[in-house]
Coordinates of C-alpha atoms in Angstrom, one line a residue:
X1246 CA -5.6 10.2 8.9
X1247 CA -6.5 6.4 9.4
X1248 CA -8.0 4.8 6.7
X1249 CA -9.4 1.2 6.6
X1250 CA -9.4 -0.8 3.1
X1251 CA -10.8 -4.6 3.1
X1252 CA -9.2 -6.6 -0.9
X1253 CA -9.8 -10.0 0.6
X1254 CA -8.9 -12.5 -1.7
X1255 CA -8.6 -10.1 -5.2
X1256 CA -5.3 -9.8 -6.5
X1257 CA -3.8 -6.4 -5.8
X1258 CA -3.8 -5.1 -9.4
X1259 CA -7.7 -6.1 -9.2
X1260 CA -8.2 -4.7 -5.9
X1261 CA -6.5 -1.2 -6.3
X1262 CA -9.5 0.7 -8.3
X1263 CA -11.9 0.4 -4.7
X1264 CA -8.2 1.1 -2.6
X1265 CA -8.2 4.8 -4.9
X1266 CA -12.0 4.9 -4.4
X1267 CA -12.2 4.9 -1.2
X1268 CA -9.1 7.4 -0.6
X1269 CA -11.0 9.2 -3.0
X1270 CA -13.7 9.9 -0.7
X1271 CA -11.5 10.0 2.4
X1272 CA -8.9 11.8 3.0
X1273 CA -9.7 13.3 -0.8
X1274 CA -6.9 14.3 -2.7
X1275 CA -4.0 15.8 -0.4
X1276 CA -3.6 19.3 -0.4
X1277 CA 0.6 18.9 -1.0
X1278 CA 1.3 16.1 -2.2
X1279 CA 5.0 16.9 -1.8
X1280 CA 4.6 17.1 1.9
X1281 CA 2.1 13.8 2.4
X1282 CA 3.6 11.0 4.1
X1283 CA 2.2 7.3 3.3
X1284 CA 2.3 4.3 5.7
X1285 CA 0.4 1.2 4.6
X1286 CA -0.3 -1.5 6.9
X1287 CA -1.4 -5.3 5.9
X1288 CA -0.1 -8.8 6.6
X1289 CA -0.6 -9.8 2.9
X1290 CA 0.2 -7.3 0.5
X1291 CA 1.2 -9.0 -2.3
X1292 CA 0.5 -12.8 -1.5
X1293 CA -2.5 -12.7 -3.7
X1294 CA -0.6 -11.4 -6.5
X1295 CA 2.2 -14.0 -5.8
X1296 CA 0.2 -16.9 -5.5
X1297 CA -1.2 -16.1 -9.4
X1298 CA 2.2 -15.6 -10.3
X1299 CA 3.8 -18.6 -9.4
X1300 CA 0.4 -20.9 -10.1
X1301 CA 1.1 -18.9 -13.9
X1302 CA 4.9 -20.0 -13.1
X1303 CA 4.3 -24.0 -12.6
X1304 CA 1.5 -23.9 -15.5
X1305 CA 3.5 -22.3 -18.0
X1306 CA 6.8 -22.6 -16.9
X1307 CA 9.3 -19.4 -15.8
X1308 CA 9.3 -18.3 -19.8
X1309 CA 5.8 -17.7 -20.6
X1310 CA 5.0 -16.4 -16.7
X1311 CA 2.8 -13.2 -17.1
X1312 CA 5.3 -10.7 -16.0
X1313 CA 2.6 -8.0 -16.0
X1314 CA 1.3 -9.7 -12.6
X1315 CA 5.4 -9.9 -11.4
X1316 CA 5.7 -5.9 -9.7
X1317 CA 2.0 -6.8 -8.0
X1318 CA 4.1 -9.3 -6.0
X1319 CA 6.0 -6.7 -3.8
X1320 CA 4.8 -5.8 -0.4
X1321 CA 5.2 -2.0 -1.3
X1322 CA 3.1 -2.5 -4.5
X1323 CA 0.1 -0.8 -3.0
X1324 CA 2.1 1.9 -1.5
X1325 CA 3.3 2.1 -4.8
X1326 CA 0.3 2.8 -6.8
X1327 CA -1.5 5.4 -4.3
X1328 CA 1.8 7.2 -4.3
X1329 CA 1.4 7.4 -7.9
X1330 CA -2.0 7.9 -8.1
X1331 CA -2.2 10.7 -5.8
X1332 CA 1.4 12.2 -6.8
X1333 CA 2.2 11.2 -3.0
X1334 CA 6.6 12.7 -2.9
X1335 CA 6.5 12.9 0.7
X1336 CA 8.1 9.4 2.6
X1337 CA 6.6 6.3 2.2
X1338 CA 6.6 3.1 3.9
X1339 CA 4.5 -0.3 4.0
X1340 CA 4.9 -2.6 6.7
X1341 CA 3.8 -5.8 6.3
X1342 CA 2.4 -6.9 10.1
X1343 CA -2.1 -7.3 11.1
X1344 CA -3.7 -4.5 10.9
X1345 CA -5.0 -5.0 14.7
X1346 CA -1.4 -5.4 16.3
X1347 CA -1.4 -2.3 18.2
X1348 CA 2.3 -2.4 18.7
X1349 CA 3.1 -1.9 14.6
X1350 CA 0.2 0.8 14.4
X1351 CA 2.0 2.2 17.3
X1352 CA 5.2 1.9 15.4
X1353 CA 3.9 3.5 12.4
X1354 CA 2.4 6.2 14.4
X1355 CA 5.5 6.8 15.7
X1356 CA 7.6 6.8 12.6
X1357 CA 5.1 8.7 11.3
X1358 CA 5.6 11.6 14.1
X1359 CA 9.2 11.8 13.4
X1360 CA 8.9 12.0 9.4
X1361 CA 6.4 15.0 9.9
X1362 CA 8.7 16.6 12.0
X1363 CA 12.0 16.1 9.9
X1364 CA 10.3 17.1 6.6
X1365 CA 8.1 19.3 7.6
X1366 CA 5.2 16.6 6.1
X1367 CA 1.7 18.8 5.8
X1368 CA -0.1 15.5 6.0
X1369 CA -0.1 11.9 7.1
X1370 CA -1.9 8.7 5.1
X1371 CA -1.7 5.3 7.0
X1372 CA -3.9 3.1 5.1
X1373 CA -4.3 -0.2 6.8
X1374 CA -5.2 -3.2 4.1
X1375 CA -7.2 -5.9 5.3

């Protein structure tokens, strides 16, 4: 399953109730979640996040930085959440390249392939984030 999510400018924290909304409604909740694999795609997870961190850093100063927004920084943040959300066990992996360069999403497919067939995965998620 292939599933496109457009955040735009909105900080990932923001952003991730219409990410589970829309997974919500497709694929749904996965059958196993202990055999799901989950591959997320995007050339700016976590930038948005980072750029209100640091602006928060330089204001503030290092001290008094909101560390609440700090974990929202990481590229595998996302991944992160919808494993958590969904109770995702299976492998999961975020690469951080567009979500129209056909040679990662060929990559992904491919990693994909193989994790399915050494763990015996029931399902595959690759959620590209535009």
């Amino acid at each position: 399953m292939i599933c496109h999510v457009h955040i735009g400018a909105q900080q990932e924290k923001e952003a991730m109730p219409a990410i589970i909304a829309t997974l919500e409604k497709e694929p749904g909740r996965p059958a196993d979640p202990d055999t799901t694999g989950l591959y997320v795609i995007s050339n700016h997870i976590g930038t948005n996040s980072s750029l209100a961190f640091w602006k928060d850093v330089i204001k503030n100063g290092p001290a008094f930085a909101n560390p609440e927004l700090f974990p929202w920084t990481l590229a595998n943040s996302v991944c992160g959440a919808i494993a958590r959300h969904f109770g995702i066990t299976g492998p999961n992996y975020t690469y951080t390249c567009l979500p129209d360069d056909e040679a990662c999403i060929n990559e992904v497919i491919k990693q994909a392939s193989e994790d399915r067939e050494k763990y015996g995965l029931s399902a595959t998620w690759i959620v590209i984030v535009h």
